[in-house]
């Protein structure tokens, strides 16, 4: 990075030694310029830390009223709920939301972004897959189109990120579980697909050590987004193996916890807070279905409304001003403990 302030495309052309028309051609379609030229432009972008004003890239381009909204999987009620909230805010602001699901696949995630690029949206709100995401392709997209990330963070990509403070929320529920009964084990996938899961694992370990307890991880095999099935299948195996050294289980997310609740019922194990219960189960997220399980699931709620509103506000601000955010910002919102019947 240099100390010189690059204000516009003309300044960038001057410092990079590449003609203004060639740079415009690159930003309209990177594949339309020679590979050697493309490499030179990308090196200059990195060196000068320059992000072009999307509205100055092509003066003939008319701003659309479309805002793209990409989520990992619309079959997950968690993402369906937050997408519904964001769509409402976009419509209220006078724009058209274009909702796309990545169906849990990185190739589909890029295909969604390519489809949006083709219609030249005013901006995009992206909840990325996380570890499975193809970072290089997403980085190319975010250089062209104002993009705000939410839920899962990809470091240094997009103009801003809004999500949950996993360290705070996991610490909150670990405190409660230790205060109200036996310290919990942490039940999770061995190789999670969402970066939030890794943060929750670290937060659990830190909270247990802070309270003077030995962290215990139960890591199970499983792939994809079928968390309830994994919780049921692997949870049943764990419950019947005598592997648990405590009567309290904290699951990495509510969907895994819902599967574990079902496995406990199948095994004839009573779950709850009363004296006759043999097991306590808690989750994270306050999934839309968590209040309707039997017993209802104790969990930590994410602040859906704040995440949604802040994400939409950030993209609308860029659209209205025509100015990209210079310094990427990350905003985390605290969770709230939701005590129900399961723990």
Short mmCIF file of C-alpha atoms in Angstrom, two decimals:
data_model
loop_
_atom_site.label_atom_id
_atom_site.label_comp_id
_atom_site.label_asym_id
_atom_site.label_seq_id
_atom_site.Cartn_x
_atom_site.Cartn_y
_atom_site.Cartn_z
CA UNK A 1 0.00 0.00 0.00
CA UNK A 2 1.24 3.51 -0.74
CA UNK A 3 0.56 6.72 1.15
CA UNK A 4 -0.85 8.40 -1.96
CA UNK A 5 -4.62 8.93 -1.86
CA UNK A 6 -6.35 7.60 -4.97
CA UNK A 7 -9.56 9.56 -5.44
CA UNK A 8 -10.83 8.33 -8.78
CA UNK A 9 -10.17 6.21 -11.85
CA UNK A 10 -8.01 8.91 -13.43
CA UNK A 11 -5.69 8.95 -10.40
CA UNK A 12 -5.47 5.18 -10.47
CA UNK A 13 -4.66 5.17 -14.19
CA UNK A 14 -1.88 7.69 -13.57
CA UNK A 15 -0.18 5.78 -10.75
CA UNK A 16 -0.62 2.36 -12.37
CA UNK A 17 0.63 3.40 -15.80
CA UNK A 18 -2.38 1.81 -17.49
CA UNK A 19 -4.73 3.71 -19.76
CA UNK A 20 -8.10 4.82 -18.43
CA UNK A 21 -10.05 2.97 -21.19
CA UNK A 22 -8.21 -0.26 -20.43
CA UNK A 23 -8.99 0.06 -16.73
CA UNK A 24 -12.66 0.70 -17.49
CA UNK A 25 -12.67 -2.35 -19.74
CA UNK A 26 -11.19 -4.42 -16.93
CA UNK A 27 -13.81 -3.38 -14.40
CA UNK A 28 -16.62 -4.07 -16.84
CA UNK A 29 -15.20 -7.52 -17.67
CA UNK A 30 -11.82 -8.65 -16.27
CA UNK A 31 -11.61 -11.43 -18.86
CA UNK A 32 -11.80 -8.90 -21.70
CA UNK A 33 -8.21 -7.70 -21.15
CA UNK A 34 -5.00 -9.66 -21.67
CA UNK A 35 -3.86 -11.83 -18.79
CA UNK A 36 -0.64 -9.84 -18.37
CA UNK A 37 -2.61 -6.57 -18.25
CA UNK A 38 -5.11 -8.04 -15.83
CA UNK A 39 -2.28 -9.13 -13.54
CA UNK A 40 -0.72 -5.66 -13.67
CA UNK A 41 -4.05 -4.00 -12.80
CA UNK A 42 -4.71 -6.37 -9.91
CA UNK A 43 -1.22 -5.82 -8.51
CA UNK A 44 -1.78 -2.06 -8.71
CA UNK A 45 -5.15 -2.41 -6.94
CA UNK A 46 -3.45 -4.26 -4.11
CA UNK A 47 -0.48 -1.89 -3.95
CA UNK A 48 -2.57 1.27 -3.80
CA UNK A 49 -5.46 -0.25 -1.81
CA UNK A 50 -7.85 1.24 -4.35
CA UNK A 51 -11.53 0.39 -4.66
CA UNK A 52 -13.24 2.17 -7.52
CA UNK A 53 -16.48 4.07 -7.15
CA UNK A 54 -18.80 1.61 -8.82
CA UNK A 55 -20.80 4.45 -10.30
CA UNK A 56 -17.73 5.95 -11.97
CA UNK A 57 -16.54 2.69 -13.49
CA UNK A 58 -18.80 3.12 -16.48
CA UNK A 59 -20.45 6.49 -16.93
CA UNK A 60 -22.87 5.00 -19.41
CA UNK A 61 -24.12 2.52 -16.86
CA UNK A 62 -27.44 3.42 -15.28
CA UNK A 63 -27.99 2.51 -11.65
CA UNK A 64 -30.64 -0.17 -11.25
CA UNK A 65 -33.11 -0.39 -8.39
CA UNK A 66 -32.16 -4.00 -7.70
CA UNK A 67 -30.38 -5.16 -4.56
CA UNK A 68 -29.15 -8.75 -4.55
CA UNK A 69 -29.61 -10.92 -1.46
CA UNK A 70 -27.68 -14.20 -1.38
CA UNK A 71 -28.04 -16.73 1.46
CA UNK A 72 -26.47 -20.19 1.93
CA UNK A 73 -29.65 -22.25 1.98
CA UNK A 74 -33.29 -21.15 1.93
CA UNK A 75 -34.46 -24.53 3.19
CA UNK A 76 -32.98 -23.49 6.55
CA UNK A 77 -35.69 -21.52 8.39
CA UNK A 78 -32.96 -19.43 10.05
CA UNK A 79 -31.95 -17.95 6.70
CA UNK A 80 -35.52 -17.84 5.45
CA UNK A 81 -36.44 -15.69 8.46
CA UNK A 82 -33.56 -13.25 8.18
CA UNK A 83 -34.04 -13.03 4.39
CA UNK A 84 -37.70 -12.17 4.92
CA UNK A 85 -36.72 -9.36 7.28
CA UNK A 86 -34.09 -7.96 4.91
CA UNK A 87 -36.41 -8.18 1.91
CA UNK A 88 -38.98 -6.09 3.77
CA UNK A 89 -36.42 -3.41 4.58
CA UNK A 90 -35.22 -3.27 0.96
CA UNK A 91 -38.77 -2.90 -0.36
CA UNK A 92 -39.51 -0.23 2.24
CA UNK A 93 -36.51 1.74 0.92
CA UNK A 94 -37.92 1.65 -2.62
CA UNK A 95 -35.62 -1.02 -4.07
CA UNK A 96 -36.26 -4.46 -5.53
CA UNK A 97 -34.80 -7.42 -3.60
CA UNK A 98 -33.47 -10.31 -5.70
CA UNK A 99 -33.24 -13.32 -3.37
CA UNK A 100 -30.95 -16.22 -4.35
CA UNK A 101 -29.99 -19.40 -2.48
CA UNK A 102 -26.56 -21.01 -2.79
CA UNK A 103 -28.04 -24.41 -1.78
CA UNK A 104 -24.97 -25.08 0.36
CA UNK A 105 -22.62 -25.19 -2.64
CA UNK A 106 -19.66 -22.90 -3.46
CA UNK A 107 -20.16 -23.19 -7.22
CA UNK A 108 -23.79 -22.13 -6.89
CA UNK A 109 -22.73 -19.24 -4.66
CA UNK A 110 -20.46 -17.94 -7.45
CA UNK A 111 -23.14 -18.61 -10.07
CA UNK A 112 -25.52 -16.44 -8.04
CA UNK A 113 -23.00 -13.61 -7.94
CA UNK A 114 -22.35 -13.95 -11.68
CA UNK A 115 -26.08 -13.72 -12.34
CA UNK A 116 -26.29 -10.58 -10.24
CA UNK A 117 -23.23 -9.08 -11.93
CA UNK A 118 -24.94 -9.50 -15.30
CA UNK A 119 -27.92 -7.35 -14.29
CA UNK A 120 -25.71 -4.68 -12.65
CA UNK A 121 -27.35 -4.42 -9.21
CA UNK A 122 -27.11 -1.29 -7.10
CA UNK A 123 -25.60 -3.43 -4.35
CA UNK A 124 -25.55 -6.91 -2.84
CA UNK A 125 -26.09 -8.35 0.63
CA UNK A 126 -24.26 -11.67 0.99
CA UNK A 127 -24.42 -14.30 3.71
CA UNK A 128 -21.54 -16.47 2.47
CA UNK A 129 -21.15 -20.20 2.97
CA UNK A 130 -17.98 -19.52 4.92
CA UNK A 131 -15.08 -21.97 4.74
CA UNK A 132 -16.47 -23.51 1.56
CA UNK A 133 -16.72 -20.15 -0.21
CA UNK A 134 -14.40 -19.45 -3.14
CA UNK A 135 -12.73 -16.37 -1.72
CA UNK A 136 -10.88 -15.27 -4.86
CA UNK A 137 -14.02 -15.16 -6.99
CA UNK A 138 -15.96 -13.39 -4.25
CA UNK A 139 -13.15 -10.84 -3.91
CA UNK A 140 -13.36 -10.13 -7.65
CA UNK A 141 -17.10 -9.58 -7.35
CA UNK A 142 -16.84 -7.25 -4.36
CA UNK A 143 -14.33 -5.08 -6.22
CA UNK A 144 -16.97 -4.46 -8.87
CA UNK A 145 -20.19 -4.31 -6.86
CA UNK A 146 -20.83 -2.71 -3.43
CA UNK A 147 -21.24 -5.72 -1.15
CA UNK A 148 -22.07 -6.10 2.53
CA UNK A 149 -21.57 -9.43 4.30
CA UNK A 150 -23.70 -10.72 7.16
CA UNK A 151 -23.93 -13.82 9.36
CA UNK A 152 -20.62 -15.42 8.29
CA UNK A 153 -17.49 -13.31 7.91
CA UNK A 154 -14.93 -13.65 5.13
CA UNK A 155 -11.93 -11.63 6.26
CA UNK A 156 -11.28 -8.42 4.30
CA UNK A 157 -14.03 -9.09 1.73
CA UNK A 158 -16.92 -6.73 1.13
CA UNK A 159 -17.40 -3.22 2.46
CA UNK A 160 -18.66 -4.27 5.88
CA UNK A 161 -19.71 -7.26 7.98
CA UNK A 162 -22.58 -7.54 10.47
CA UNK A 163 -23.01 -10.58 12.65
CA UNK A 164 -23.25 -12.04 16.14
CA UNK A 165 -20.69 -11.78 18.93
CA UNK A 166 -20.15 -15.50 19.39
CA UNK A 167 -17.65 -14.99 22.21
CA UNK A 168 -20.24 -13.08 24.23
CA UNK A 169 -23.22 -15.29 23.41
CA UNK A 170 -21.51 -18.62 24.05
CA UNK A 171 -19.97 -17.28 27.24
CA UNK A 172 -23.45 -16.22 28.35
CA UNK A 173 -25.00 -19.66 27.98
CA UNK A 174 -21.99 -21.51 29.41
CA UNK A 175 -22.22 -19.28 32.49
CA UNK A 176 -25.91 -20.11 32.85
CA UNK A 177 -25.48 -23.87 32.39
CA UNK A 178 -22.62 -24.05 34.90
CA UNK A 179 -24.54 -21.90 37.37
CA UNK A 180 -27.71 -23.98 37.13
CA UNK A 181 -26.27 -27.50 36.94
CA UNK A 182 -23.37 -29.62 35.74
CA UNK A 183 -20.86 -28.03 33.34
CA UNK A 184 -21.70 -28.77 29.69
CA UNK A 185 -19.89 -30.70 27.01
CA UNK A 186 -19.80 -29.06 23.58
CA UNK A 187 -21.45 -31.12 20.82
CA UNK A 188 -20.39 -30.13 17.30
CA UNK A 189 -19.33 -31.26 13.85
CA UNK A 190 -15.70 -32.32 13.58
CA UNK A 191 -15.30 -30.14 10.49
CA UNK A 192 -17.92 -27.37 10.53
CA UNK A 193 -18.84 -25.61 7.29
CA UNK A 194 -19.62 -22.26 8.89
CA UNK A 195 -16.87 -20.09 10.46
CA UNK A 196 -19.25 -19.21 13.30
CA UNK A 197 -18.94 -22.79 14.54
CA UNK A 198 -15.19 -22.44 15.01
CA UNK A 199 -15.69 -19.20 16.92
CA UNK A 200 -18.26 -20.88 19.15
CA UNK A 201 -15.88 -23.75 19.85
CA UNK A 202 -13.15 -21.31 20.91
CA UNK A 203 -15.65 -19.31 22.98
CA UNK A 204 -16.82 -22.47 24.77
CA UNK A 205 -13.26 -23.47 25.64
CA UNK A 206 -12.47 -19.96 26.90
CA UNK A 207 -15.65 -19.79 29.01
CA UNK A 208 -15.08 -23.19 30.61
CA UNK A 209 -11.47 -22.37 31.46
CA UNK A 210 -12.51 -19.01 32.88
CA UNK A 211 -14.95 -20.81 35.19
CA UNK A 212 -12.35 -23.36 36.26
CA UNK A 213 -13.82 -26.33 34.36
CA UNK A 214 -12.18 -28.72 31.92
CA UNK A 215 -13.58 -28.21 28.38
CA UNK A 216 -15.01 -31.36 26.83
CA UNK A 217 -15.60 -31.52 23.08
CA UNK A 218 -17.72 -34.16 21.41
CA UNK A 219 -16.96 -33.88 17.70
CA UNK A 220 -18.95 -35.98 15.27
CA UNK A 221 -18.78 -36.72 11.57
CA UNK A 222 -21.21 -35.12 9.15
CA UNK A 223 -21.33 -33.03 6.01
CA UNK A 224 -23.76 -30.60 4.43
CA UNK A 225 -26.63 -28.69 5.93
CA UNK A 226 -28.65 -31.62 7.29
CA UNK A 227 -27.84 -30.70 10.89
CA UNK A 228 -30.96 -32.25 12.43
CA UNK A 229 -30.14 -35.61 10.87
CA UNK A 230 -26.54 -35.41 12.09
CA UNK A 231 -27.69 -34.44 15.58
CA UNK A 232 -30.14 -37.33 15.64
CA UNK A 233 -27.82 -40.00 14.21
CA UNK A 234 -24.60 -39.05 15.95
CA UNK A 235 -26.36 -37.88 19.09
CA UNK A 236 -28.06 -41.23 19.45
CA UNK A 237 -24.71 -42.98 19.09
CA UNK A 238 -23.13 -40.75 21.76
CA UNK A 239 -26.05 -41.16 24.19
CA UNK A 240 -26.00 -44.94 23.89
CA UNK A 241 -22.21 -45.26 24.12
CA UNK A 242 -21.88 -43.93 27.65
CA UNK A 243 -19.52 -41.28 26.31
CA UNK A 244 -21.11 -38.41 28.25
CA UNK A 245 -19.34 -37.50 31.49
CA UNK A 246 -21.96 -34.89 32.40
CA UNK A 247 -25.73 -34.56 32.13
CA UNK A 248 -25.51 -31.28 30.18
CA UNK A 249 -24.91 -30.82 26.45
CA UNK A 250 -24.41 -27.51 24.68
CA UNK A 251 -24.82 -27.89 20.92
CA UNK A 252 -23.04 -25.69 18.40
CA UNK A 253 -26.38 -24.67 16.88
CA UNK A 254 -30.08 -25.22 17.49
CA UNK A 255 -30.56 -27.52 14.51
CA UNK A 256 -28.06 -30.01 15.92
CA UNK A 257 -29.78 -29.66 19.30
CA UNK A 258 -33.18 -30.41 17.74
CA UNK A 259 -31.77 -33.67 16.34
CA UNK A 260 -30.25 -34.53 19.71
CA UNK A 261 -33.58 -33.93 21.45
CA UNK A 262 -35.17 -36.42 19.10
CA UNK A 263 -32.39 -38.95 19.72
CA UNK A 264 -32.88 -38.61 23.47
CA UNK A 265 -36.62 -39.26 23.09
CA UNK A 266 -35.93 -42.35 20.95
CA UNK A 267 -33.55 -43.61 23.65
CA UNK A 268 -36.09 -43.05 26.42
CA UNK A 269 -34.01 -40.32 28.05
CA UNK A 270 -36.00 -37.52 29.66
CA UNK A 271 -34.68 -34.05 28.90
CA UNK A 272 -35.39 -30.99 31.01
CA UNK A 273 -34.72 -28.95 34.12
CA UNK A 274 -36.90 -30.82 36.63
CA UNK A 275 -35.63 -33.44 39.08
CA UNK A 276 -36.96 -36.34 37.01
CA UNK A 277 -34.91 -35.40 33.93
CA UNK A 278 -31.65 -37.20 33.15
CA UNK A 279 -30.25 -34.80 30.56
CA UNK A 280 -30.10 -31.10 29.80
CA UNK A 281 -29.69 -29.88 26.20
CA UNK A 282 -29.08 -26.33 25.00
CA UNK A 283 -28.35 -24.74 21.64
CA UNK A 284 -27.47 -21.48 19.95
CA UNK A 285 -29.31 -19.16 17.51
CA UNK A 286 -32.95 -19.21 18.74
CA UNK A 287 -33.95 -21.03 15.57
CA UNK A 288 -37.59 -20.39 14.58
CA UNK A 289 -38.47 -23.99 15.52
CA UNK A 290 -36.66 -24.03 18.88
CA UNK A 291 -39.67 -22.82 20.87
CA UNK A 292 -41.81 -25.67 19.50
CA UNK A 293 -39.59 -28.64 20.39
CA UNK A 294 -40.52 -30.88 23.29
CA UNK A 295 -39.30 -29.73 25.67
CA UNK A 296 -38.76 -26.27 24.23
CA UNK A 297 -35.10 -25.54 23.61
CA UNK A 298 -32.96 -23.33 25.85
CA UNK A 299 -30.70 -21.29 23.60
CA UNK A 300 -29.11 -17.91 22.84
CA UNK A 301 -30.91 -15.61 20.43
CA UNK A 302 -29.12 -13.75 17.68
CA UNK A 303 -30.24 -10.16 17.13
CA UNK A 304 -31.81 -10.76 13.71
CA UNK A 305 -33.39 -7.32 13.57
CA UNK A 306 -30.17 -5.41 14.30
CA UNK A 307 -28.11 -7.49 11.87
CA UNK A 308 -30.73 -7.05 9.13
CA UNK A 309 -31.27 -3.33 9.68
CA UNK A 310 -27.57 -2.50 9.88
CA UNK A 311 -26.74 -4.51 6.75
CA UNK A 312 -29.45 -2.81 4.72
CA UNK A 313 -28.55 0.62 6.09
CA UNK A 314 -24.91 0.16 5.05
CA UNK A 315 -25.72 -0.85 1.47
CA UNK A 316 -28.31 1.91 1.07
CA UNK A 317 -25.80 4.48 2.32
CA UNK A 318 -23.31 3.45 -0.37
CA UNK A 319 -26.00 3.48 -3.05
CA UNK A 320 -27.28 6.93 -2.13
CA UNK A 321 -23.85 8.52 -1.78
CA UNK A 322 -22.16 6.71 -4.65
CA UNK A 323 -19.13 6.29 -2.40
CA UNK A 324 -17.60 3.00 -1.36
CA UNK A 325 -16.67 2.51 2.30
CA UNK A 326 -12.95 3.24 2.58
CA UNK A 327 -12.17 1.25 5.73
CA UNK A 328 -13.99 -2.07 6.02
CA UNK A 329 -15.94 -2.21 9.27
CA UNK A 330 -17.11 -5.18 11.31
CA UNK A 331 -20.01 -4.89 13.74
CA UNK A 332 -20.99 -7.65 16.17
CA UNK A 333 -24.23 -7.75 18.14
CA UNK A 334 -24.67 -9.44 21.50
CA UNK A 335 -26.98 -12.40 21.98
CA UNK A 336 -29.60 -12.88 24.68
CA UNK A 337 -30.15 -15.94 26.84
CA UNK A 338 -33.50 -17.66 26.18
CA UNK A 339 -34.34 -20.04 29.04
CA UNK A 340 -36.85 -22.73 28.14
CA UNK A 341 -37.64 -26.23 29.27
CA UNK A 342 -34.68 -28.23 27.94
CA UNK A 343 -31.99 -26.85 30.29
#
